[in-house]
Short mmCIF file of C-alpha atoms and ligand atoms in Angstrom, two decimals:
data_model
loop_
_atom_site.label_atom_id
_atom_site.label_comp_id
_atom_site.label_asym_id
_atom_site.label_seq_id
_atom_site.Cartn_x
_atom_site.Cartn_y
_atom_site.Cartn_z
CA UNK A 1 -3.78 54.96 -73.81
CA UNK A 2 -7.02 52.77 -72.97
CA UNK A 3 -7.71 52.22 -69.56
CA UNK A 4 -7.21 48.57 -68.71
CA UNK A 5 -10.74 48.40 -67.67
CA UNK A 6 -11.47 48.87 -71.25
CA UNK A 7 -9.30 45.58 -72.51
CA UNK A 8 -10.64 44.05 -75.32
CA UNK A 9 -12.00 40.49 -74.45
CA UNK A 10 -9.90 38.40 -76.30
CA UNK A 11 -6.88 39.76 -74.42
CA UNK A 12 -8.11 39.30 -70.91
CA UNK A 13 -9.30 35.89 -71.71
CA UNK A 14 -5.81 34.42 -72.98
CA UNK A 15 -4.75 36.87 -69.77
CA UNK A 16 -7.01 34.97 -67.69
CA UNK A 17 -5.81 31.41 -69.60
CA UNK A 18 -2.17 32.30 -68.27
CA UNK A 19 -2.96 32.74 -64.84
CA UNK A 20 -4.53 30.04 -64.57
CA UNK A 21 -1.52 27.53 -65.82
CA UNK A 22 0.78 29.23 -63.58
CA UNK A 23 -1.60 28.56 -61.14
CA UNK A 24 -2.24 24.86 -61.97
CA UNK A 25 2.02 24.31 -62.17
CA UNK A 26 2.39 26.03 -58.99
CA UNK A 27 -0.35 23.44 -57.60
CA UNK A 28 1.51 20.44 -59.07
CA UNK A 29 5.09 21.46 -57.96
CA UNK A 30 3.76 21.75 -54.15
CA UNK A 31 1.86 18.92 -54.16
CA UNK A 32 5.23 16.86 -55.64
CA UNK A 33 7.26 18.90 -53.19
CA UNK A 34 5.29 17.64 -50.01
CA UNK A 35 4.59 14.17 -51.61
CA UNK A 36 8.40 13.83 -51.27
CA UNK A 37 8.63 15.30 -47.93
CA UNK A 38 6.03 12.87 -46.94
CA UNK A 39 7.41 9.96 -48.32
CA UNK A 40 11.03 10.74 -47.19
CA UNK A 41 9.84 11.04 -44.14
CA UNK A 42 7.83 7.97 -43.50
CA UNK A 43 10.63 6.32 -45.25
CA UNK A 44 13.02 7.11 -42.20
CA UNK A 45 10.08 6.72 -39.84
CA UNK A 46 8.95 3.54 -40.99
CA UNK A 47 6.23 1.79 -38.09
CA UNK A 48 8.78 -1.26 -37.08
CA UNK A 49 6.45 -4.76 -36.97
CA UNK A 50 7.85 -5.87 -33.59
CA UNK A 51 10.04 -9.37 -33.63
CA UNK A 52 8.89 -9.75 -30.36
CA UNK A 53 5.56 -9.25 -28.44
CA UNK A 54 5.55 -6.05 -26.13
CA UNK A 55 6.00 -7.44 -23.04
CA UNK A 56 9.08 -9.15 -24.04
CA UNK A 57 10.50 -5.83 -24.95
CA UNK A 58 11.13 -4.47 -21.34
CA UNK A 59 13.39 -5.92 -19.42
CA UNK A 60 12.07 -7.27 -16.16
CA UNK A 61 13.18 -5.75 -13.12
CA UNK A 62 15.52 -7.27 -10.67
CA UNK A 63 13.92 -5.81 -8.02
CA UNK A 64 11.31 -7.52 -5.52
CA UNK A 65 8.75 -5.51 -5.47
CA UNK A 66 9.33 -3.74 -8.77
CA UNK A 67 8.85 -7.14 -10.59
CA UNK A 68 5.62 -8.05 -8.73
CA UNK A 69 4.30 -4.89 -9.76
CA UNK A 70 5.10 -5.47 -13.28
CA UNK A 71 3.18 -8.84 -12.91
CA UNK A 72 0.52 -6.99 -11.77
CA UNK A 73 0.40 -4.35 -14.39
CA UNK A 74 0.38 -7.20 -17.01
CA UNK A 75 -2.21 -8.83 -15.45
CA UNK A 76 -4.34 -5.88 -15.79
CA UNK A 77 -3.71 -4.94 -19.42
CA UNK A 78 -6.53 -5.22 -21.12
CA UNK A 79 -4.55 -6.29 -24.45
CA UNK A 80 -3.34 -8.82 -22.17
CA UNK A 81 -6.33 -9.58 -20.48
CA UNK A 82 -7.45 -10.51 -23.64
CA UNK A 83 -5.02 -13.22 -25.03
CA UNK A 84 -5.37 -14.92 -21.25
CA UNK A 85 -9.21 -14.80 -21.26
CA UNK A 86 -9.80 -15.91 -25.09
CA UNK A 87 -7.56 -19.14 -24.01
CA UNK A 88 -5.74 -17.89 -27.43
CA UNK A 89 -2.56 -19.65 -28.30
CA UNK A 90 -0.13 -16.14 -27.85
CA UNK A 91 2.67 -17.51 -25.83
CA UNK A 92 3.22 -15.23 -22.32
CA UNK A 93 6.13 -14.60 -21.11
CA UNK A 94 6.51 -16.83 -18.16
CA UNK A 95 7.10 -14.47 -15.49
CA UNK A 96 3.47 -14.24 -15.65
CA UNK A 97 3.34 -16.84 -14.21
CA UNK A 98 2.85 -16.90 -10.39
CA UNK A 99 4.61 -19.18 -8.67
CA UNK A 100 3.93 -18.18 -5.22
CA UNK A 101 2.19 -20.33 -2.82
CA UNK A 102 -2.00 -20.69 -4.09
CA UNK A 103 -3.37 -18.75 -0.99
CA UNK A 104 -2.08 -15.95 -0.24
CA UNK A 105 -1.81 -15.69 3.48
CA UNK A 106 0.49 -18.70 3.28
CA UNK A 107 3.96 -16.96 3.88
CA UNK A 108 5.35 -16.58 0.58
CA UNK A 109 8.70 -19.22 0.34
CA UNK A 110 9.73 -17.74 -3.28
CA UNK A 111 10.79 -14.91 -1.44
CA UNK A 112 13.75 -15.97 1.07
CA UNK A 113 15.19 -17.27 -2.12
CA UNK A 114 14.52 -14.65 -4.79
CA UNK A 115 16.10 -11.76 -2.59
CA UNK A 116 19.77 -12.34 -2.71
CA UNK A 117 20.38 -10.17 0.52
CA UNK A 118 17.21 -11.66 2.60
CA UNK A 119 19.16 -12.99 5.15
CA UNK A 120 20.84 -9.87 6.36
CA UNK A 121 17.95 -7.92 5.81
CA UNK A 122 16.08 -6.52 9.19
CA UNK A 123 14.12 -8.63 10.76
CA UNK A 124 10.73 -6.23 9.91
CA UNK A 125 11.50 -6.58 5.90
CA UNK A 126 11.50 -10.44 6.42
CA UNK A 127 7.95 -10.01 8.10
CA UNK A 128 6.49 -7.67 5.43
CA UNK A 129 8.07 -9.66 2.49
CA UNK A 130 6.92 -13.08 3.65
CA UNK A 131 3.21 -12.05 4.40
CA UNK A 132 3.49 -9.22 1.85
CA UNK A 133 0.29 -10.81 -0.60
CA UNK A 134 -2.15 -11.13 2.09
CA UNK A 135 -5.24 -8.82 2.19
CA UNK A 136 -7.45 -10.91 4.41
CA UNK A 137 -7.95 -10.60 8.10
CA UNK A 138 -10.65 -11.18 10.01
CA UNK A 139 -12.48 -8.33 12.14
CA UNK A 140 -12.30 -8.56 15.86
CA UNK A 141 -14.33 -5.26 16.67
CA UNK A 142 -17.06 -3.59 13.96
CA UNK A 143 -19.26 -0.95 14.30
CA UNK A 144 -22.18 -2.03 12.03
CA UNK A 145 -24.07 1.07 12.40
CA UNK A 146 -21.90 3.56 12.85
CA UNK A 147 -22.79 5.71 9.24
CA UNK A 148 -26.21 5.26 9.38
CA UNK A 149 -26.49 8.88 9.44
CA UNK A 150 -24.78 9.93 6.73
CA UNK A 151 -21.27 11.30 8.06
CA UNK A 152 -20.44 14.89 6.41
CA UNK A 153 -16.64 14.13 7.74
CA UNK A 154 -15.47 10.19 8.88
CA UNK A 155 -12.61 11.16 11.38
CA UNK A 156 -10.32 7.59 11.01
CA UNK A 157 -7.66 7.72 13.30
CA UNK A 158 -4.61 5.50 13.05
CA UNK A 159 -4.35 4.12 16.77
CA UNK A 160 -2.46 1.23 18.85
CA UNK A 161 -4.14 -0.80 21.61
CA UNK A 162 -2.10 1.04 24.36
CA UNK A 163 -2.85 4.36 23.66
CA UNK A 164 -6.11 4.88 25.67
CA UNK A 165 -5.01 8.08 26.68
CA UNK A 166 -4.52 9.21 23.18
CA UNK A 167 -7.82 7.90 21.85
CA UNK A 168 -9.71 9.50 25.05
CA UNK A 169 -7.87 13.11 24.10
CA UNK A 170 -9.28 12.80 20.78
CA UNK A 171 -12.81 12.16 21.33
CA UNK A 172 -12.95 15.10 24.34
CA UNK A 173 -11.74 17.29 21.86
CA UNK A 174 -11.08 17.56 17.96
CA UNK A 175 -12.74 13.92 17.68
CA UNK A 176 -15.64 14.77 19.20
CA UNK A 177 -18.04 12.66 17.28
CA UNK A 178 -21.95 14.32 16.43
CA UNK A 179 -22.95 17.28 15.32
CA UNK A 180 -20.13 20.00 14.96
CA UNK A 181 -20.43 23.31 12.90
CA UNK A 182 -23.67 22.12 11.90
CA UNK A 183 -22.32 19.03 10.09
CA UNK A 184 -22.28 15.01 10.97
CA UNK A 185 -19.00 14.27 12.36
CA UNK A 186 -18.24 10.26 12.91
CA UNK A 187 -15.14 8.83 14.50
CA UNK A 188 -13.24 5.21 13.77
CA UNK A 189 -10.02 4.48 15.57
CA UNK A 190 -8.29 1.72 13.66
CA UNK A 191 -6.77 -1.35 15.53
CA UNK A 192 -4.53 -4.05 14.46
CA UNK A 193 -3.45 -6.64 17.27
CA UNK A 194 -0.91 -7.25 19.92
CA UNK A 195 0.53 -10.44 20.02
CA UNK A 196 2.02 -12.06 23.02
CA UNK A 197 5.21 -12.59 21.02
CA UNK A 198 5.70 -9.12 20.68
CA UNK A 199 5.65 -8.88 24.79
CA UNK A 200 2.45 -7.22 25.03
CA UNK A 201 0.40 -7.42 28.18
CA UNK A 202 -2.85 -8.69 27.53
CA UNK A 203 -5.23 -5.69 27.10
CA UNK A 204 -8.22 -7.47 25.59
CA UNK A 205 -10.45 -6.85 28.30
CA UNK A 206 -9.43 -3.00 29.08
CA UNK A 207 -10.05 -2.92 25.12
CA UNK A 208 -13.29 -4.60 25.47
CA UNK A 209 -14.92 -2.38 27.90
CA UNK A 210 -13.46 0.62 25.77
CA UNK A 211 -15.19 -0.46 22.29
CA UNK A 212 -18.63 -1.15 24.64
CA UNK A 213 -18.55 2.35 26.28
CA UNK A 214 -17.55 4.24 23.00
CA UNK A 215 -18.84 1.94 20.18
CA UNK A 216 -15.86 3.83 18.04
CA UNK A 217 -13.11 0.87 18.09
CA UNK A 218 -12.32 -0.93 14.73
CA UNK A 219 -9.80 -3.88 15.03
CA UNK A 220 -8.76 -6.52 12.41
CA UNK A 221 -6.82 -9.66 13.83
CA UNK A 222 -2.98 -9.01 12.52
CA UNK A 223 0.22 -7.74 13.98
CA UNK A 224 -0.19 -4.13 14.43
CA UNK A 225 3.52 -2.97 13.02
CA UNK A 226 4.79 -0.04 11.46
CA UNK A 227 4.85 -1.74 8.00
CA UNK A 228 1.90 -3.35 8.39
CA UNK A 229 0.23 -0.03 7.97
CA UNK A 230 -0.69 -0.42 4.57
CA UNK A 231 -2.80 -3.04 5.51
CA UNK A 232 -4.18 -1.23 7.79
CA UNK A 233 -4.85 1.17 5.27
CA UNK A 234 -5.91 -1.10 2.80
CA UNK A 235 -8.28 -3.06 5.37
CA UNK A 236 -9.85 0.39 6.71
CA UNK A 237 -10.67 1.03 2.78
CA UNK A 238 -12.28 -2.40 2.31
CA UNK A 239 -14.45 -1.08 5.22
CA UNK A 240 -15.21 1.99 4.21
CA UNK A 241 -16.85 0.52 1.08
CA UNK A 242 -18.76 -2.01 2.98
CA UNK A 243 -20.13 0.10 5.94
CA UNK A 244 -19.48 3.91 5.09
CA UNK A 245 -19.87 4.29 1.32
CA UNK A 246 -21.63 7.30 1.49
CA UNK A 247 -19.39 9.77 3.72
CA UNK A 248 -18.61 12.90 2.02
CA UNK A 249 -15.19 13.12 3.36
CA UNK A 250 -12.71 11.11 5.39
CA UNK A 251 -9.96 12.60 7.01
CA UNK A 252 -7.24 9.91 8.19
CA UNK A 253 -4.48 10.75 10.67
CA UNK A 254 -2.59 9.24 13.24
CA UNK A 255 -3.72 9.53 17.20
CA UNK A 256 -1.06 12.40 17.47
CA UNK A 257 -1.91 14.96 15.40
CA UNK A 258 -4.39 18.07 16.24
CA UNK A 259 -6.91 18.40 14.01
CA UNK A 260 -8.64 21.88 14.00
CA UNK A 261 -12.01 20.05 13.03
CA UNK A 262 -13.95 23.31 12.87
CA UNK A 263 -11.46 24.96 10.30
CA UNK A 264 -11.37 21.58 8.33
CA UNK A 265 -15.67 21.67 7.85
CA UNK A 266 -14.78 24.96 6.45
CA UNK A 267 -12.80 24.52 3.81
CA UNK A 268 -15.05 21.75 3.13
CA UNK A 269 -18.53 23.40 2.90
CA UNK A 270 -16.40 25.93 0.53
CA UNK A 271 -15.56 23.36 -2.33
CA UNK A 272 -17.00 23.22 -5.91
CA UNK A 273 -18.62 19.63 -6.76
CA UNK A 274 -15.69 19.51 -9.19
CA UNK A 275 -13.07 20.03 -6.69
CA UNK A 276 -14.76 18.03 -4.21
CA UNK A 277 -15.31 14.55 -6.08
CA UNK A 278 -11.48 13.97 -6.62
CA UNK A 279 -10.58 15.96 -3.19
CA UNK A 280 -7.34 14.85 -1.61
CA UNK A 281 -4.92 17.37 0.42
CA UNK A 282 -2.35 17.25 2.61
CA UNK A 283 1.17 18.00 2.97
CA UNK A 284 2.66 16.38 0.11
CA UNK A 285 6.14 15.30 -0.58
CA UNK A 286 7.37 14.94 -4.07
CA UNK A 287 10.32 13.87 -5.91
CA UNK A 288 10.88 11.57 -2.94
CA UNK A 289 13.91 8.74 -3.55
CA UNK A 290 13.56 5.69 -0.75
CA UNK A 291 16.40 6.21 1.56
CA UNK A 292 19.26 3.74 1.78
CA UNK A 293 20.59 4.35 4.84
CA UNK A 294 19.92 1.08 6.94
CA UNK A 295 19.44 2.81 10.19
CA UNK A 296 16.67 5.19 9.14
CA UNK A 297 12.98 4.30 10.10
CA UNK A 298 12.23 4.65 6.36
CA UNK A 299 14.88 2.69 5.07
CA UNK A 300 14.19 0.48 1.71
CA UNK A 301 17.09 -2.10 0.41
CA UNK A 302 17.94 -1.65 -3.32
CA UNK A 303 16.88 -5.52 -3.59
CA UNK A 304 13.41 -4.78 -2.99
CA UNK A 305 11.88 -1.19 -4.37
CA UNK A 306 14.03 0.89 -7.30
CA UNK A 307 12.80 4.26 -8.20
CA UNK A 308 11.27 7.54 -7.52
CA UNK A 309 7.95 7.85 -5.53
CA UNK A 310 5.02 9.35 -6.63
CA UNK A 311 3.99 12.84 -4.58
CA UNK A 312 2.28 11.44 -1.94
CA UNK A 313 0.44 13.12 1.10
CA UNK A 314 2.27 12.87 4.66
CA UNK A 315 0.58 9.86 6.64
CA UNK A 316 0.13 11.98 9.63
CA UNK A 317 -3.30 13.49 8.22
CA UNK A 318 -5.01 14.12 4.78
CA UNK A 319 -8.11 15.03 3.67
CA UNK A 320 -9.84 13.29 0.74
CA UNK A 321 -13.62 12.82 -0.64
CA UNK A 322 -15.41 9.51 0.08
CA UNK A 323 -16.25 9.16 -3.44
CA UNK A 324 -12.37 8.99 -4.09
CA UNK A 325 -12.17 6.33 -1.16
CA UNK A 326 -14.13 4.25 -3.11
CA UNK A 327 -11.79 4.63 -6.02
CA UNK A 328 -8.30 3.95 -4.02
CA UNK A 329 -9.97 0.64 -2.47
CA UNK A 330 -10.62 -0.43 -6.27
CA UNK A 331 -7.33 0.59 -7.29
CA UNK A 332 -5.48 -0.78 -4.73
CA UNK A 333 -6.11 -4.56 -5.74
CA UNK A 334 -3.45 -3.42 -8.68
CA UNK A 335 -0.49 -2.44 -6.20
CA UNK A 336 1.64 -4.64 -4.46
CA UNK A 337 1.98 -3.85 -0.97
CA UNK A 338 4.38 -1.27 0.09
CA UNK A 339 6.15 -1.21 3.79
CA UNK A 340 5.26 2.93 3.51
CA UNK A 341 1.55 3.49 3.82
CA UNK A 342 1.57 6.99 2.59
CA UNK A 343 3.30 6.43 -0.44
CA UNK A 344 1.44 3.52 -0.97
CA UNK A 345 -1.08 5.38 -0.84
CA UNK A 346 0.60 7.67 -3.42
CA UNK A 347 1.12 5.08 -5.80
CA UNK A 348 -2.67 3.85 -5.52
CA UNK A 349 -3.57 7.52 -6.85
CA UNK A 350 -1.13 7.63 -9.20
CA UNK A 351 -2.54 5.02 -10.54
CA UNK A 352 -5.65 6.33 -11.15
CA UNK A 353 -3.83 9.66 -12.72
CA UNK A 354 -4.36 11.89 -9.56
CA UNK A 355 -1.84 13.86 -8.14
CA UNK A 356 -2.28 14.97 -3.84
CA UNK A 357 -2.83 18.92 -3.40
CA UNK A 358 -0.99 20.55 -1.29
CA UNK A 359 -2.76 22.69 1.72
CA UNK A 360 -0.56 24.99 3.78
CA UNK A 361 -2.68 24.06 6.77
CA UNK A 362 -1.35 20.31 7.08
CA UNK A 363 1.69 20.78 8.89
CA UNK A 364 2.70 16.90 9.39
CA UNK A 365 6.48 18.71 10.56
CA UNK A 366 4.89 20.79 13.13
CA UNK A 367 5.05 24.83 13.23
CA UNK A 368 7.58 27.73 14.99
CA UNK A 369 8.59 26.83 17.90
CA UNK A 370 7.56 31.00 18.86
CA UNK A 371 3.83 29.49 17.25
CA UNK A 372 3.04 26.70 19.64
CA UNK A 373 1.59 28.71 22.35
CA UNK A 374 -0.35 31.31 19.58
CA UNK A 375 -4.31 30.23 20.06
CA UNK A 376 -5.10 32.33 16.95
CA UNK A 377 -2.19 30.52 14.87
CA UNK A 378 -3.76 27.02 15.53
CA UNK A 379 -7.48 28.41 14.65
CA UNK A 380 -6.11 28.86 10.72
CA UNK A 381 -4.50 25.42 10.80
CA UNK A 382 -6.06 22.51 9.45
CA UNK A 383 -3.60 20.00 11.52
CA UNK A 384 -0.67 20.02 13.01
CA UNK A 385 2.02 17.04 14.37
CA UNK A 386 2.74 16.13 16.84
CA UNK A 387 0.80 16.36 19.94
CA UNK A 388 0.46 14.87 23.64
CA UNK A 389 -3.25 14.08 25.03
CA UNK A 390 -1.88 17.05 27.42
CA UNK A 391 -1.86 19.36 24.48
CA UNK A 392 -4.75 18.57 22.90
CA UNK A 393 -7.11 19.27 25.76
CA UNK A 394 -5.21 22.68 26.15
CA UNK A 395 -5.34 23.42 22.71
CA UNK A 396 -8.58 22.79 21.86
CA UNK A 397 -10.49 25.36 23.61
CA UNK A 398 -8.02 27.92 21.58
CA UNK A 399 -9.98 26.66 18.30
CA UNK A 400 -13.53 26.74 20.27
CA UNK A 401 -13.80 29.49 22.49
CA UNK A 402 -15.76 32.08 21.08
CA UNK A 403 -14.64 35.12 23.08
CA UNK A 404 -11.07 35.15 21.64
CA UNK A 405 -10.50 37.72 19.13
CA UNK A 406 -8.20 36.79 16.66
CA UNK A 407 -9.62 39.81 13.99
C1 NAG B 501 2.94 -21.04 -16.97
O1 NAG B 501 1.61 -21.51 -16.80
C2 NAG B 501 1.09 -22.20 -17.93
C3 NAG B 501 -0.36 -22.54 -17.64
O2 NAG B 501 -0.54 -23.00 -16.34
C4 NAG B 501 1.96 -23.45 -18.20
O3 NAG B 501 1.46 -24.10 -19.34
C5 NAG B 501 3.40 -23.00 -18.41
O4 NAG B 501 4.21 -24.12 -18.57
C6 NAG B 501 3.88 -22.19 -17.22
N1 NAG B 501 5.21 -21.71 -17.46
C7 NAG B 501 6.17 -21.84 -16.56
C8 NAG B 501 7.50 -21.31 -16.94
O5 NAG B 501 5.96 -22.34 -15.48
C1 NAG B 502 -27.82 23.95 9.76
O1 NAG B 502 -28.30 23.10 8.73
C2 NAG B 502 -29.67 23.22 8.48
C3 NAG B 502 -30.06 22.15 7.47
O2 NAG B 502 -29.01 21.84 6.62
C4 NAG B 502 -29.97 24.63 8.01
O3 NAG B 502 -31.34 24.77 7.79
C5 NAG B 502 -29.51 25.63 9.08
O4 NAG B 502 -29.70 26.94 8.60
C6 NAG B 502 -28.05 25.40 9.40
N1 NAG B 502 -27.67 26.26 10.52
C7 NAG B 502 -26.57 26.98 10.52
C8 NAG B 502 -26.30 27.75 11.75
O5 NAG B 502 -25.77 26.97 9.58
C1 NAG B 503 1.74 -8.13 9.57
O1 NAG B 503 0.74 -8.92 10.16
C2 NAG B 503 0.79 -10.28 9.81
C3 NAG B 503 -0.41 -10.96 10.44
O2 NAG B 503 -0.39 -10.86 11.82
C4 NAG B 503 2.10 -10.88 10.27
O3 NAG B 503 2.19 -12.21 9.87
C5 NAG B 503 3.26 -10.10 9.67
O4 NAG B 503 4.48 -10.56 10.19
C6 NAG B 503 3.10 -8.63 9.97
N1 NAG B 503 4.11 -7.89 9.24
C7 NAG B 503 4.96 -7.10 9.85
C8 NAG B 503 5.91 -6.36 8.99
O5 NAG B 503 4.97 -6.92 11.05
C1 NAG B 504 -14.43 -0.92 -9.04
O1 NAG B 504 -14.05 -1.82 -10.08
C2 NAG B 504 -15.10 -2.54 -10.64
C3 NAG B 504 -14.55 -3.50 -11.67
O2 NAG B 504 -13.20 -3.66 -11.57
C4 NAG B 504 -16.12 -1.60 -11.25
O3 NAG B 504 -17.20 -2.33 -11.74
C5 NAG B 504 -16.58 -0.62 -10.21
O4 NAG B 504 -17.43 0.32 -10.81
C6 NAG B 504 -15.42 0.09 -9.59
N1 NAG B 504 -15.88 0.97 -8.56
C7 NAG B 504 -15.44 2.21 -8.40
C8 NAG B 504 -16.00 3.00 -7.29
O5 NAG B 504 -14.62 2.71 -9.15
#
């Protein structure tokens, strides 16, 4: 027997001849094989030409708020933004349209109206709803200079005229504005207004003398309300971009919280440039539903907000980057007004596809009873709710003293 290396030629070319065919058929049946698949498939999956444009295609919602957020959100399109801009002859849906009244500070009468239930509603939704558009209030107290030095970390603390005492506790001890931990530390206390409707004594010149001695007071003429926080959120934004720009951080809290300032510089200095551009922590609540229980604080009606809230930080305190301040004031121009400021808040970075961290340090629902007295507890917190001016001043020296030995 020959070796097959030894084949004579003729026989390993028609060899060679066969392969090859078998090859070639094999070729040809899977290329008809997936040419079917392919068509079957694009047969089921045929690409639909819409009857109707896309924004006819969702239904609007029946909810206040829900639809003047989806009138927002088609506003901002760009496909949209488009057709109105080119003066093209696409017809828009007319919801588009806006049929409130031309300024927007003008209480809004589409609203009594287009919420069936707005007459037994509380009387603080039929504030919020009627001035719910306006964005615009003029500044009673400013503090032109106040960033000159670049801030490392803008303290902005959520205040009420009244609370002098509050405001004082602050600055003698975790709001103690200059140079802490080697780092720029400036501090804002937010104002709205007291009206005399409202029963307020008048306090404007108590207030007065207070903004001259401390030059730390910022106060915008409106009704300083629980839902009127977002625009005090919103306004303190608007500021920040005009007069503070360049902060590195901001950390926003109400005028009863602790803030371990020293601990917060920290964890500060430690951040990556990555981490710290889009910075914003807190204690964060997610999968949050709006409550519909009428005689909770936090109550929403079902005619005015439907759905699940974004994870949003705790308004009692968070920590985010100035850079990202920046951002939320932008973005903000594209949410309607929410009677929550933290999950308004929430929605604004959701918006720009950023989701709060949580830090274990925030606690916004306080600590252990067995903790509250523990000095070396509060020296790992970042900030803690809620304290007296009392507790403040005794808890501060806990965070500063430098003899205590906490390992
Ligand atoms: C919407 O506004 C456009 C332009 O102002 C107008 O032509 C149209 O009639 C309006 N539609 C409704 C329903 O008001
Ligand atoms: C404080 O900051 C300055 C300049 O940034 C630096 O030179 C100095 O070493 C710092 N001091 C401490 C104690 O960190
Ligand atoms: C918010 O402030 C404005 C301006 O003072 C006022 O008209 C409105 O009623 C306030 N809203 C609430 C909910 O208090
Ligand atoms: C804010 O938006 C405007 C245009 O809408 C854009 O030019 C600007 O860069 C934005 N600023 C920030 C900080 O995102």
């Amino acid at each position: 027997m020959q070796s097959r290396g030894n084949m004579p030629v003729a026989r390993r070319k028609v060899r060679m001849l066969c392969v090859m065919m078998m090859l070639n058929i094999f070729v040809c049946v899977l290329m008809g094989v997936s040419w079917n698949l392919r068509h079957n498939k694009s047969d089921s999956q045929k690409i639909k030409i819409p009857s109707k444009r896309f924004w006819h295609q969702h239904e609007l919602s029946k909810t206040f708020w829900n639809k003047e957020q989806q009138r927002l959100d088609l506003l901002h399109n760009p496909i949209v933004n488009s057709f109105i801009s080119s003066d093209s002859l696409v017809e828009l849906p007319d919801w588009l349209n806006d049929t409130g009244p031309l300024n927007p500070c003008e209480q809004d009468y589409r609203v009594p109206t287009q919420i069936l239930d707005y007459n037994s509603l509380p009387q603080r939704f039929q504030d919020f709803l009627l001035y719910m558009r306006c964005r615009t209030y003029p500044m009673l107290i400013n503090q032109l200079h106040i960033c000159d030095e670049k801030p490392f970390l803008l303290l902005a603390v959520k205040s009420l005229i009244p609370h002098f005492d509050r405001r004082q506790a602050i600055r003698e001890t975790w709001g103690r504005a200059g140079v802490i931990a080697n780092q720029t530390v400036v501090t804002v206390f937010l104002l709205g207004n007291t009206l005399a409707v409202d029963h307020f004594p008048d306090l404007v010149g108590m207030l007065g003398h207070e903004a001259a001695l401390h030059k730390d007071l910022l106060q915008w003429d409106y009704r300083d309300t629980f839902f009127n926080l977002t625009l005090k959120e919103v306004l303190f934004l608007e500021w920040f971009s005009q007069n503070c720009p360049h902060a590195k951080y901001i950390l926003k809290g109400d005028d009863d919280v602790f803030v371990n300032t020293l601990r917060v510089i920290d964890h500060l200095e430690g951040l990556s440039e990555v981490k710290a551009k889009d910075l914003f922590i807190g204690d964060v609540i997610s999968n949050a539903y709006p409550h519909r229980d009428r005689k909770l604080k936090y109550f929403i009606p079902e005619s005015v907000f439907e759905g699940q809230y974004p994870p949003y930080a705790g308004g009692g305190g968070y920590l985010f980057s100035g850079e990202l301040a920046l951002r939320l004031y932008n973005i903000s121009q594209q949410v309607v007004f929410y009677p929550i400021d933290d999950v308004y808040t929430g929605m604004c970075l959701k918006k720009l596809g950023l989701v709060p961290e949580v830090h274990s340090g925030f606690k916004t629902f306080d600590i252990e009873e067995k903790n509250r007295y523990n000095p070396c507890i509060h020296r790992g917190l970042m900030l803690v709710h809620s304290r007296t001016p009392q507790e403040m001043l005794t808890i501060w020296p806990w965070i500063t003293q430098p003899e205590l030995d906490c390992q």
